[in-house]
Short mmCIF file of C-alpha atoms in Angstrom, two decimals:
data_model
loop_
_atom_site.label_atom_id
_atom_site.label_comp_id
_atom_site.label_asym_id
_atom_site.label_seq_id
_atom_site.Cartn_x
_atom_site.Cartn_y
_atom_site.Cartn_z
CA UNK I 1 3.39 13.11 11.16
CA UNK I 2 0.23 13.33 9.11
CA UNK I 3 -0.94 14.62 5.82
CA UNK I 4 1.25 12.71 3.39
CA UNK I 5 -1.52 10.73 1.74
CA UNK I 6 -2.72 13.00 -1.05
CA UNK I 7 -4.05 12.67 -4.54
CA UNK I 8 -1.87 13.73 -7.44
CA UNK I 9 -3.89 16.84 -8.06
CA UNK I 10 -2.94 17.65 -11.67
CA UNK I 11 -3.98 14.15 -12.74
CA UNK I 12 -7.42 14.30 -11.13
CA UNK I 13 -10.48 15.11 -13.14
CA UNK I 14 -12.20 18.25 -11.99
CA UNK I 15 -15.24 16.22 -10.98
CA UNK I 16 -13.05 13.85 -8.97
CA UNK I 17 -11.33 16.73 -7.31
CA UNK I 18 -14.69 18.18 -6.32
CA UNK I 19 -15.79 14.88 -4.86
CA UNK I 20 -12.55 14.47 -2.92
CA UNK I 21 -12.90 17.98 -1.57
CA UNK I 22 -16.52 17.17 -0.84
CA UNK I 23 -15.40 14.36 1.44
CA UNK I 24 -12.82 16.60 3.05
CA UNK I 25 -15.39 19.30 3.73
CA UNK I 26 -17.88 16.77 4.97
CA UNK I 27 -15.33 15.37 7.38
CA UNK I 28 -14.59 18.86 8.63
CA UNK I 29 -18.28 19.57 9.11
CA UNK I 30 -18.79 16.26 10.82
CA UNK I 31 -16.07 17.10 13.32
CA UNK I 32 -17.67 20.50 13.82
CA UNK I 33 -21.04 18.98 14.47
CA UNK I 34 -19.90 16.31 16.91
CA UNK I 35 -16.96 17.93 18.62
CA UNK I 36 -17.15 21.70 18.16
CA UNK I 37 -15.29 24.27 16.12
CA UNK I 38 -11.76 24.11 17.52
CA UNK I 39 -11.17 20.39 16.82
CA UNK I 40 -11.92 21.11 13.16
CA UNK I 41 -8.46 22.60 12.87
CA UNK I 42 -6.95 19.17 13.41
CA UNK I 43 -8.26 17.66 10.17
CA UNK I 44 -5.71 16.19 7.79
CA UNK I 45 -5.58 14.53 4.38
CA UNK I 46 -4.84 11.01 5.54
CA UNK I 47 -8.18 10.84 7.24
CA UNK I 48 -9.90 12.32 4.19
CA UNK I 49 -8.45 9.40 2.24
CA UNK I 50 -9.76 7.03 4.88
CA UNK I 51 -13.23 8.55 4.59
CA UNK I 52 -13.27 8.17 0.80
CA UNK I 53 -11.91 4.63 1.01
CA UNK I 54 -14.30 3.34 3.64
CA UNK I 55 -17.29 4.99 2.05
CA UNK I 56 -16.36 3.50 -1.32
CA UNK I 57 -15.73 0.02 0.07
CA UNK I 58 -18.99 0.19 1.99
CA UNK I 59 -20.79 0.97 -1.23
CA UNK I 60 -24.23 2.49 -1.07
CA UNK I 61 -25.39 5.81 -2.36
CA UNK I 62 -23.70 9.06 -1.50
CA UNK I 63 -25.43 12.38 -1.73
CA UNK I 64 -24.02 15.83 -1.77
CA UNK I 65 -25.10 19.42 -1.94
CA UNK I 66 -23.67 22.91 -2.19
CA UNK I 67 -23.03 24.49 1.19
CA UNK I 68 -21.20 27.37 2.78
CA UNK I 69 -18.87 27.09 5.75
CA UNK I 70 -16.88 29.29 8.11
CA UNK I 71 -13.66 29.02 6.17
CA UNK I 72 -15.30 29.74 2.85
CA UNK I 73 -18.24 31.98 3.72
CA UNK I 74 -18.70 33.51 0.30
CA UNK I 75 -18.62 30.67 -2.17
CA UNK I 76 -20.71 27.57 -1.81
CA UNK I 77 -18.90 24.29 -2.14
CA UNK I 78 -19.90 20.76 -2.91
CA UNK I 79 -20.16 18.80 0.36
CA UNK I 80 -20.90 15.09 0.71
CA UNK I 81 -23.74 14.33 3.06
CA UNK I 82 -22.43 12.81 6.26
CA UNK I 83 -22.79 9.07 6.79
CA UNK I 84 -21.46 6.55 9.36
CA UNK I 85 -18.17 6.10 7.50
CA UNK I 86 -17.45 9.79 7.52
CA UNK I 87 -18.41 10.02 11.18
CA UNK I 88 -16.04 7.14 11.89
CA UNK I 89 -13.18 8.88 10.11
CA UNK I 90 -13.84 12.04 12.08
CA UNK I 91 -13.73 10.12 15.38
CA UNK I 92 -10.42 8.57 14.37
CA UNK I 93 -9.12 11.98 13.43
CA UNK I 94 -9.79 13.24 16.95
CA UNK I 95 -8.18 10.21 18.58
CA UNK I 96 -5.05 10.35 16.44
CA UNK I 97 -4.52 14.07 16.70
CA UNK I 98 -5.02 14.10 20.44
CA UNK I 99 -2.47 11.36 21.00
CA UNK I 100 0.07 12.88 18.65
CA UNK I 101 -0.27 16.31 20.28
CA UNK I 102 0.10 14.82 23.72
CA UNK I 103 3.12 12.94 22.51
CA UNK I 104 4.64 16.14 21.19
CA UNK I 105 4.27 17.79 24.58
CA UNK I 106 5.74 14.80 26.42
CA UNK I 107 8.69 14.47 24.03
CA UNK I 108 9.70 17.93 23.06
CA UNK I 109 7.83 20.12 25.53
CA UNK I 110 6.25 21.63 22.49
CA UNK I 111 3.82 24.38 23.54
CA UNK I 112 1.52 23.75 20.60
CA UNK I 113 1.26 20.15 21.76
CA UNK I 114 0.22 21.21 25.24
CA UNK I 115 -2.39 23.76 24.14
CA UNK I 116 -3.67 21.52 21.40
CA UNK I 117 -4.16 18.47 23.57
CA UNK I 118 -5.81 20.64 26.20
CA UNK I 119 -8.20 22.08 23.65
CA UNK I 120 -8.98 18.64 22.30
CA UNK I 121 -9.38 16.90 25.64
CA UNK I 122 -13.16 17.14 25.73
CA UNK I 123 -13.55 15.97 22.18
CA UNK I 124 -11.10 13.18 22.88
CA UNK I 125 -13.12 11.90 25.84
CA UNK I 126 -16.20 11.78 23.67
CA UNK I 127 -14.43 9.91 20.86
CA UNK I 128 -12.85 7.50 23.29
CA UNK I 129 -16.24 6.69 24.72
CA UNK I 130 -17.48 5.85 21.22
CA UNK I 131 -14.54 3.61 20.35
CA UNK I 132 -12.98 2.33 23.58
CA UNK I 133 -11.24 -0.62 21.89
CA UNK I 134 -9.63 1.51 19.18
CA UNK I 135 -8.52 4.09 21.73
CA UNK I 136 -7.00 1.41 23.95
CA UNK I 137 -5.07 -0.19 21.12
CA UNK I 138 -3.80 3.15 19.80
CA UNK I 139 -2.67 4.03 23.30
CA UNK I 140 -0.89 0.69 23.63
CA UNK I 141 0.94 1.13 20.34
CA UNK I 142 2.00 4.65 21.25
CA UNK I 143 3.41 3.41 24.54
CA UNK I 144 5.38 0.87 22.55
CA UNK I 145 6.61 3.61 20.25
CA UNK I 146 7.69 5.67 23.25
CA UNK I 147 9.56 2.75 24.70
CA UNK I 148 11.40 2.12 21.43
CA UNK I 149 12.34 5.78 21.18
CA UNK I 150 13.67 5.83 24.73
CA UNK I 151 15.73 2.72 24.07
CA UNK I 152 17.14 4.31 20.91
CA UNK I 153 15.88 1.45 18.79
CA UNK I 154 18.31 0.87 15.92
CA UNK I 155 15.97 -0.73 13.44
CA UNK I 156 13.75 1.21 11.07
CA UNK I 157 11.45 -1.78 10.74
CA UNK I 158 10.94 -2.13 14.45
CA UNK I 159 10.44 1.60 14.99
CA UNK I 160 7.84 1.78 12.23
CA UNK I 161 5.85 -1.13 13.62
CA UNK I 162 3.77 0.68 16.29
CA UNK I 163 2.57 3.42 13.98
CA UNK I 164 1.83 0.91 11.25
CA UNK I 165 -0.21 -1.09 13.74
CA UNK I 166 -2.18 2.00 14.66
CA UNK I 167 -3.02 2.56 11.02
CA UNK I 168 -4.05 -1.07 10.63
CA UNK I 169 -6.32 -0.74 13.63
CA UNK I 170 -7.93 2.38 12.22
CA UNK I 171 -8.40 0.96 8.73
CA UNK I 172 -10.02 -2.20 10.08
CA UNK I 173 -13.28 -0.39 10.52
CA UNK I 174 -16.06 -2.28 12.29
CA UNK I 175 -18.63 -0.86 9.85
CA UNK I 176 -17.26 -3.12 7.12
CA UNK I 177 -18.84 -6.47 7.78
CA UNK I 178 -16.95 -8.79 5.47
CA UNK I 179 -14.03 -10.33 7.33
CA UNK I 180 -11.63 -10.69 4.42
CA UNK I 181 -12.32 -7.16 3.19
CA UNK I 182 -11.46 -5.91 6.66
CA UNK I 183 -8.25 -7.87 6.63
CA UNK I 184 -7.34 -6.40 3.25
CA UNK I 185 -8.10 -2.90 4.52
CA UNK I 186 -5.91 -3.62 7.53
CA UNK I 187 -2.96 -4.61 5.34
CA UNK I 188 -3.45 -1.49 3.24
CA UNK I 189 -3.44 0.63 6.41
CA UNK I 190 -0.45 -1.18 7.86
CA UNK I 191 1.69 -0.53 4.81
CA UNK I 192 0.57 3.06 4.52
CA UNK I 193 1.45 3.49 8.19
CA UNK I 194 4.95 2.18 7.60
CA UNK I 195 5.33 4.44 4.63
CA UNK I 196 4.14 7.50 6.56
CA UNK I 197 6.40 6.81 9.52
CA UNK I 198 9.55 6.27 7.46
CA UNK I 199 8.83 9.15 5.10
CA UNK I 200 8.32 11.40 8.10
CA UNK I 201 11.59 10.20 9.62
CA UNK I 202 13.37 11.09 6.37
CA UNK I 203 11.66 14.48 6.27
CA UNK I 204 12.87 15.19 9.80
CA UNK I 205 16.48 14.09 9.25
CA UNK I 206 17.93 17.59 9.25
CA UNK I 207 15.99 18.74 12.26
CA UNK I 208 16.75 15.62 14.25
CA UNK I 209 20.42 15.62 13.36
CA UNK I 210 20.69 19.21 14.54
CA UNK I 211 18.81 18.77 17.78
CA UNK I 212 20.13 15.27 18.40
CA UNK I 213 16.63 13.85 18.65
CA UNK I 214 15.66 10.27 18.03
CA UNK I 215 15.46 9.25 14.40
CA UNK I 216 15.58 5.58 13.37
CA UNK I 217 17.29 6.33 10.04
CA UNK I 218 20.15 8.18 11.74
CA UNK I 219 20.67 5.34 14.19
CA UNK I 220 20.33 2.36 11.88
CA UNK I 221 22.84 3.72 9.40
CA UNK I 222 25.14 5.03 12.13
CA UNK I 223 25.24 8.73 11.35
CA UNK I 224 28.35 10.36 12.74
CA UNK I 225 27.93 14.06 13.24
CA UNK I 226 29.58 14.99 9.96
CA UNK I 227 28.21 15.55 6.52
CA UNK I 228 24.46 15.04 6.49
CA UNK I 229 24.10 15.49 2.73
CA UNK I 230 26.61 12.74 2.09
CA UNK I 231 24.84 10.53 4.60
CA UNK I 232 21.53 11.13 2.88
CA UNK I 233 22.98 10.28 -0.51
CA UNK I 234 24.35 7.02 0.88
CA UNK I 235 21.17 5.74 2.47
CA UNK I 236 18.70 7.15 -0.05
CA UNK I 237 18.64 4.01 -2.18
CA UNK I 238 17.86 1.84 0.81
CA UNK I 239 15.10 4.10 2.11
CA UNK I 240 13.68 4.36 -1.37
CA UNK I 241 13.46 0.58 -1.50
CA UNK I 242 11.63 0.29 1.83
CA UNK I 243 9.20 3.06 0.93
CA UNK I 244 8.45 1.78 -2.55
CA UNK I 245 8.09 -1.78 -1.38
CA UNK I 246 5.63 -0.71 1.30
CA UNK I 247 3.65 1.13 -1.34
CA UNK I 248 3.69 -1.86 -3.68
CA UNK I 249 2.20 -3.96 -0.88
CA UNK I 250 -0.42 -1.31 -0.24
CA UNK I 251 -1.19 -1.36 -3.97
CA UNK I 252 -1.73 -5.11 -3.85
CA UNK I 253 -4.23 -4.73 -1.05
CA UNK I 254 -5.86 -1.92 -3.01
CA UNK I 255 -6.31 -4.07 -6.11
CA UNK I 256 -7.76 -6.89 -4.05
CA UNK I 257 -10.40 -4.55 -2.69
CA UNK I 258 -11.55 -3.99 -6.26
CA UNK I 259 -13.53 -0.90 -5.38
CA UNK I 260 -15.63 0.59 -8.13
CA UNK I 261 -17.09 3.61 -6.42
CA UNK I 262 -14.77 6.63 -6.52
CA UNK I 263 -12.14 4.44 -8.16
CA UNK I 264 -10.74 7.42 -10.05
CA UNK I 265 -9.76 9.14 -6.82
CA UNK I 266 -8.56 6.03 -5.04
CA UNK I 267 -6.50 4.80 -7.99
CA UNK I 268 -5.01 8.23 -8.38
CA UNK I 269 -3.84 8.25 -4.76
CA UNK I 270 -2.46 4.72 -4.78
CA UNK I 271 -0.83 4.70 -8.20
CA UNK I 272 0.29 8.26 -8.47
CA UNK I 273 -0.23 10.50 -5.44
CA UNK I 274 1.82 8.42 -3.05
CA UNK I 275 4.76 7.89 -5.37
CA UNK I 276 4.87 11.55 -6.36
CA UNK I 277 4.93 12.44 -2.67
CA UNK I 278 7.69 9.91 -2.01
CA UNK I 279 9.88 11.40 -4.70
CA UNK I 280 9.20 14.92 -3.51
CA UNK I 281 10.17 14.14 0.06
CA UNK I 282 13.16 12.00 -0.91
CA UNK I 283 14.53 14.80 -3.05
CA UNK I 284 13.93 17.20 -0.20
CA UNK I 285 11.50 19.33 -2.14
CA UNK I 286 8.98 19.05 0.67
CA UNK I 287 10.90 20.79 3.43
CA UNK I 288 9.24 20.17 6.75
CA UNK I 289 6.16 19.23 5.01
CA UNK I 290 4.45 22.26 3.62
CA UNK I 291 0.80 21.60 3.25
CA UNK I 292 -0.89 22.23 -0.02
CA UNK I 293 -4.19 23.96 0.30
CA UNK I 294 -7.29 22.40 -1.06
CA UNK Z 1 -24.05 -17.54 -5.51
CA UNK Z 2 -22.18 -17.42 -8.80
CA UNK Z 3 -21.34 -14.00 -10.06
CA UNK Z 4 -22.05 -12.65 -13.48
CA UNK Z 5 -18.94 -13.59 -15.48
CA UNK Z 6 -19.07 -10.33 -17.43
CA UNK Z 7 -19.02 -8.38 -14.22
CA UNK Z 8 -16.12 -10.39 -12.86
CA UNK Z 9 -14.08 -9.53 -15.94
CA UNK Z 10 -15.33 -5.97 -15.91
CA UNK Z 11 -16.68 -5.93 -19.47
CA UNK Z 12 -20.00 -5.23 -21.13
CA UNK Z 13 -22.37 -8.05 -21.81
CA UNK Z 14 -21.98 -9.34 -25.31
CA UNK Z 15 -18.36 -8.27 -25.51
CA UNK Z 16 -16.36 -9.75 -28.37
CA UNK Z 17 -13.93 -12.61 -28.14
CA UNK Z 18 -10.95 -10.28 -28.22
CA UNK Z 19 -12.34 -7.98 -25.58
CA UNK Z 20 -12.89 -10.87 -23.22
CA UNK Z 21 -9.39 -12.10 -23.83
CA UNK Z 22 -7.86 -8.69 -23.26
CA UNK Z 23 -9.79 -8.14 -20.05
CA UNK Z 24 -8.80 -11.57 -18.82
CA UNK Z 25 -5.12 -11.01 -19.56
CA UNK Z 26 -5.14 -7.74 -17.69
CA UNK Z 27 -6.85 -9.12 -14.62
CA UNK Z 28 -4.73 -12.24 -14.61
CA UNK Z 29 -1.63 -10.09 -14.56
CA UNK Z 30 -3.01 -8.08 -11.69
CA UNK Z 31 -3.92 -11.01 -9.47
CA UNK Z 32 -1.19 -13.35 -10.56
CA UNK Z 33 -0.12 -15.63 -7.71
CA UNK Z 34 3.52 -14.68 -8.30
CA UNK Z 35 2.78 -11.15 -7.29
CA UNK Z 36 1.23 -12.23 -4.00
CA UNK Z 37 3.77 -14.87 -3.08
CA UNK Z 38 5.17 -13.30 0.10
CA UNK Z 39 1.98 -11.53 0.97
CA UNK Z 40 -0.43 -12.32 3.81
CA UNK Z 41 -3.31 -11.80 1.41
CA UNK Z 42 -2.22 -14.56 -0.98
CA UNK Z 43 -5.26 -16.73 -0.24
CA UNK Z 44 -7.60 -13.88 -1.22
CA UNK Z 45 -5.65 -13.33 -4.42
CA UNK Z 46 -5.94 -17.02 -5.24
CA UNK Z 47 -9.65 -16.88 -4.72
CA UNK Z 48 -9.94 -13.89 -7.02
CA UNK Z 49 -7.85 -15.64 -9.63
CA UNK Z 50 -10.10 -18.67 -9.44
CA UNK Z 51 -13.12 -16.47 -9.93
CA UNK Z 52 -11.56 -14.84 -12.97
CA UNK Z 53 -10.56 -18.17 -14.47
CA UNK Z 54 -14.03 -19.50 -13.94
CA UNK Z 55 -15.65 -16.49 -15.58
CA UNK Z 56 -13.28 -16.68 -18.51
CA UNK Z 57 -13.94 -20.38 -18.87
CA UNK Z 58 -17.66 -19.86 -18.91
CA UNK Z 59 -17.56 -17.12 -21.51
CA UNK Z 60 -15.11 -18.92 -23.75
CA UNK Z 61 -17.12 -22.08 -23.71
CA UNK Z 62 -20.10 -20.14 -24.88
CA UNK Z 63 -18.37 -19.13 -28.08
CA UNK Z 64 -17.17 -15.58 -27.85
CA UNK Z 65 -19.81 -13.45 -26.26
CA UNK Z 66 -22.94 -15.21 -27.44
CA UNK Z 67 -23.40 -16.08 -23.83
CA UNK Z 68 -26.48 -14.58 -22.15
CA UNK Z 69 -26.47 -13.93 -18.50
CA UNK Z 70 -29.87 -14.50 -16.92
CA UNK Z 71 -31.20 -14.44 -13.44
CA UNK Z 72 -31.73 -18.16 -13.63
CA UNK Z 73 -28.10 -18.48 -14.48
CA UNK Z 74 -27.22 -19.95 -11.09
CA UNK Z 75 -29.16 -23.08 -11.63
CA UNK Z 76 -28.30 -23.71 -15.22
CA UNK Z 77 -24.71 -23.03 -14.50
CA UNK Z 78 -24.61 -25.38 -11.55
CA UNK Z 79 -26.16 -28.14 -13.62
CA UNK Z 80 -24.03 -27.71 -16.64
CA UNK Z 81 -20.85 -27.01 -14.75
CA UNK Z 82 -21.00 -30.35 -13.03
CA UNK Z 83 -20.78 -32.15 -16.32
CA UNK Z 84 -18.45 -29.60 -17.82
CA UNK Z 85 -15.96 -29.61 -15.04
CA UNK Z 86 -15.34 -33.26 -15.56
CA UNK Z 87 -14.38 -32.62 -19.12
CA UNK Z 88 -12.69 -29.36 -18.41
CA UNK Z 89 -9.28 -30.66 -17.45
CA UNK Z 90 -8.57 -31.52 -21.03
CA UNK Z 91 -10.28 -28.53 -22.55
CA UNK Z 92 -8.45 -26.56 -25.14
CA UNK Z 93 -8.32 -23.37 -23.21
CA UNK Z 94 -6.58 -24.77 -20.24
CA UNK Z 95 -3.83 -26.30 -22.23
CA UNK Z 96 -3.36 -23.03 -24.08
CA UNK Z 97 -3.69 -20.38 -21.45
CA UNK Z 98 -0.45 -19.29 -19.89
CA UNK Z 99 -2.12 -17.53 -17.01
CA UNK Z 100 -4.45 -20.17 -15.71
CA UNK Z 101 -3.92 -21.10 -12.14
CA UNK Z 102 -3.64 -24.77 -12.95
CA UNK Z 103 -0.70 -24.04 -15.13
CA UNK Z 104 0.70 -21.88 -12.41
CA UNK Z 105 0.55 -24.52 -9.75
CA UNK Z 106 2.04 -27.03 -12.11
CA UNK Z 107 4.91 -24.76 -12.74
CA UNK Z 108 5.40 -24.12 -9.07
CA UNK Z 109 5.54 -27.82 -8.43
CA UNK Z 110 8.08 -28.19 -11.15
CA UNK Z 111 10.14 -25.42 -9.69
CA UNK Z 112 9.96 -26.93 -6.29
CA UNK Z 113 11.06 -30.26 -7.62
CA UNK Z 114 13.92 -28.57 -9.31
CA UNK Z 115 15.00 -26.85 -6.09
CA UNK Z 116 14.75 -30.04 -4.24
CA UNK Z 117 16.73 -32.12 -6.62
CA UNK Z 118 19.36 -29.58 -7.60
CA UNK Z 119 19.89 -27.20 -4.76
CA UNK Z 120 18.54 -29.38 -2.10
CA UNK Z 121 16.33 -28.26 0.57
CA UNK Z 122 15.78 -31.96 0.41
CA UNK Z 123 18.51 -32.21 2.98
CA UNK Z 124 17.03 -29.42 5.09
CA UNK Z 125 16.71 -30.35 8.74
CA UNK Z 126 13.44 -31.27 10.40
CA UNK Z 127 13.26 -27.88 12.15
CA UNK Z 128 13.86 -26.01 8.92
CA UNK Z 129 11.11 -27.96 7.26
CA UNK Z 130 8.72 -27.12 10.04
CA UNK Z 131 9.64 -23.45 9.90
CA UNK Z 132 9.04 -23.39 6.17
CA UNK Z 133 5.68 -25.01 6.66
CA UNK Z 134 4.64 -22.40 9.19
CA UNK Z 135 5.81 -19.57 6.95
CA UNK Z 136 3.80 -20.94 4.05
CA UNK Z 137 0.69 -21.32 6.15
CA UNK Z 138 1.11 -17.81 7.53
CA UNK Z 139 1.73 -18.79 11.14
CA UNK Z 140 4.59 -16.37 11.67
CA UNK Z 141 4.89 -16.56 15.44
CA UNK Z 142 5.44 -20.30 15.38
CA UNK Z 143 7.92 -20.00 12.53
CA UNK Z 144 9.83 -17.34 14.45
CA UNK Z 145 9.91 -19.52 17.56
CA UNK Z 146 11.45 -22.40 15.64
CA UNK Z 147 13.98 -20.13 13.96
CA UNK Z 148 14.99 -18.73 17.33
CA UNK Z 149 15.58 -22.23 18.60
CA UNK Z 150 18.00 -23.12 15.84
CA UNK Z 151 21.69 -22.67 16.47
CA UNK Z 152 23.24 -23.19 13.07
CA UNK Z 153 22.65 -20.09 11.01
CA UNK Z 154 23.21 -21.24 7.47
CA UNK Z 155 22.00 -19.67 4.25
CA UNK Z 156 18.69 -21.44 4.52
CA UNK Z 157 18.11 -20.04 8.01
CA UNK Z 158 18.64 -16.50 6.76
CA UNK Z 159 16.34 -17.16 3.85
CA UNK Z 160 13.53 -18.42 6.08
CA UNK Z 161 14.06 -15.57 8.53
CA UNK Z 162 13.86 -13.18 5.60
CA UNK Z 163 10.55 -14.69 4.51
CA UNK Z 164 9.13 -14.29 8.02
CA UNK Z 165 10.12 -10.62 8.07
CA UNK Z 166 8.66 -10.01 4.63
CA UNK Z 167 5.33 -11.52 5.55
CA UNK Z 168 5.25 -9.47 8.70
CA UNK Z 169 5.90 -6.30 6.77
CA UNK Z 170 9.45 -5.70 7.95
CA UNK Z 171 10.85 -5.20 4.49
CA UNK Z 172 14.22 -3.79 5.39
CA UNK Z 173 15.20 -6.76 7.53
CA UNK Z 174 13.54 -9.16 5.11
CA UNK Z 175 15.64 -7.81 2.28
CA UNK Z 176 18.84 -7.87 4.33
CA UNK Z 177 18.31 -11.47 5.39
CA UNK Z 178 17.51 -12.74 1.93
CA UNK Z 179 20.44 -10.87 0.51
CA UNK Z 180 22.64 -12.52 3.09
CA UNK Z 181 21.30 -15.93 2.17
CA UNK Z 182 21.98 -15.25 -1.50
CA UNK Z 183 25.51 -14.09 -0.70
CA UNK Z 184 26.26 -17.13 1.44
CA UNK Z 185 25.07 -19.52 -1.22
CA UNK Z 186 25.29 -17.77 -4.59
CA UNK Z 187 24.45 -20.92 -6.55
CA UNK Z 188 21.04 -21.35 -4.94
CA UNK Z 189 18.29 -20.71 -7.44
CA UNK Z 190 15.58 -20.11 -4.85
CA UNK Z 191 17.40 -17.38 -2.93
CA UNK Z 192 18.39 -15.60 -6.10
CA UNK Z 193 14.85 -15.65 -7.45
CA UNK Z 194 13.48 -14.33 -4.17
CA UNK Z 195 15.99 -11.49 -4.13
CA UNK Z 196 15.28 -10.56 -7.73
CA UNK Z 197 11.60 -10.75 -7.04
CA UNK Z 198 11.95 -8.24 -4.21
CA UNK Z 199 13.76 -5.77 -6.40
CA UNK Z 200 11.32 -6.34 -9.20
CA UNK Z 201 8.29 -5.70 -6.99
CA UNK Z 202 9.34 -2.23 -6.02
CA UNK Z 203 10.60 -1.14 -9.43
CA UNK Z 204 7.55 -2.74 -10.98
CA UNK Z 205 5.28 -0.59 -8.87
CA UNK Z 206 7.02 2.53 -10.05
CA UNK Z 207 6.98 1.55 -13.71
CA UNK Z 208 3.50 0.19 -13.59
CA UNK Z 209 2.47 3.75 -13.06
CA UNK Z 210 -1.16 4.12 -13.86
CA UNK Z 211 -0.61 7.56 -15.26
CA UNK Z 212 2.25 8.43 -17.51
CA UNK Z 213 3.14 11.25 -15.20
CA UNK Z 214 4.26 13.33 -18.10
CA UNK Z 215 3.78 16.68 -16.47
CA UNK Z 216 6.35 15.91 -13.80
CA UNK Z 217 9.11 15.64 -16.37
CA UNK Z 218 7.93 18.15 -18.94
CA UNK Z 219 10.37 20.92 -19.67
CA UNK Z 220 9.33 24.20 -18.09
CA UNK Z 221 9.68 27.68 -19.67
CA UNK Z 222 13.11 28.15 -18.14
CA UNK Z 223 14.45 25.00 -19.74
CA UNK Z 224 12.97 25.84 -23.12
CA UNK Z 225 14.50 29.33 -23.13
CA UNK Z 226 17.81 27.94 -21.93
CA UNK Z 227 17.89 25.37 -24.69
CA UNK Z 228 17.05 27.95 -27.32
CA UNK Z 229 19.76 30.26 -26.09
CA UNK Z 230 22.30 27.43 -26.13
CA UNK Z 231 21.35 26.42 -29.63
CA UNK Z 232 21.57 29.99 -30.80
CA UNK Z 233 25.04 30.40 -29.29
CA UNK Z 234 26.25 27.17 -30.82
CA UNK Z 235 24.93 28.16 -34.24
CA UNK Z 236 26.63 31.53 -33.98
CA UNK Z 237 29.90 29.86 -33.05
CA UNK Z 238 29.63 27.77 -36.15
CA UNK Z 239 29.01 30.82 -38.27
CA UNK Z 240 25.24 30.59 -38.66
CA UNK Z 241 22.39 32.04 -36.66
CA UNK Z 242 19.30 30.42 -35.22
CA UNK Z 243 17.54 33.43 -33.76
CA UNK Z 244 18.44 36.43 -35.83
CA UNK Z 245 17.36 39.15 -33.40
CA UNK Z 246 19.94 38.29 -30.74
#
């Protein structure tokens, strides 16, 4: 479900790209330091965005230096020095990945889900201890999501709600003290969450239609086991509207934040990266979500 | 504490008259209350807009960038603003500026009066009025409760229900409900505006693209070669030749 929030790489300045990668690497290292090597594999782009966003909203100075790591042992790379925001993002990464892996195992009996959640269980306990309230609310939302899936919920809006709430919860970081800024962050997260959930549902249409799994788009628009391509053509406009509208709301929250630090990267993601990704997935050019390397 | 007006507008100190105006226009477009109408963050946007208006006011009054921001600014500003604000309602800028929030609210009032007199939610029931009030104040749960209690589902009901969904973030249902309201009562100005606004928001976001995104549409090598080949063939058909070697 994760990894859709990405910058539009060709439009980034090289310096901005280095900084973004610096955050990504720092997040990875932070997970390594706090939770061990295996959980590092679970890192995804959405959380890298969260790290950049929170660190930029929080302001303050950020330092970086050239370092080596296991994945890139030869060449040194620019890595941002870890700070509380980055540590927070890495905790959230563990929580989210653990729950989604566990969910995979419960739903589809996916072996990767079982092994993954087992491997993450120690890290998860540690993260949960750090953020008991966040963990509880994520767990609650996922239960809700499970219930909706079991009941074959026929509304895209309703099905997207739990995941959007999770994202709101995560974006409303306690390290940001100003109440209204937190609220704005929450609305940004909520809308991104909706966008991710619905985009993912669209991405999985073929798979779900074949295996007869739950997919809110198939149910809401009453897909009858016939021509999937025709079905997609028919509902595309509608899905496009929901996705773009969610993004436009996220953009409004983004402009209210008025962040100056790293604004090149953040603007790039909000104004370009997300819409480019939307078009790619809607046109089916992003089959089962291939991940671009960084 | 009052903020540095230059910083609020995002320009250098001592910027020219035109620069200030341009920066103001841009920001006013960005935080325009119209854009945040069905948004739970509308109060924050209003606050931002007020800040921008204030900064613009201050700079304009001080004759195009001659204004000097000092650390003691707070005090002098407080003192002078008290006397200025009394005069300010009639000041030239406010009667000219199309973006100022005062103008905005005036216009909204006018619009509302127009709805009320022409398309009548003047005759809206007590419950509907309450629901509308709760929607406007952002108390969605209460609004939903009232809507659930109502039995007659007229166009206005669908419209209000649509607004509740929009504010909550359920855009698909919000759109469907407002569309239904507009279909049930096609003459209603308010429903039609809301529906158009919804469409405009999402297309606006796409068009308002920060980058021109040229590289996504640029012709690639394949297209260029294909075009050349086509042109060559066409020319040969017509008796000429574009690329002589083939």
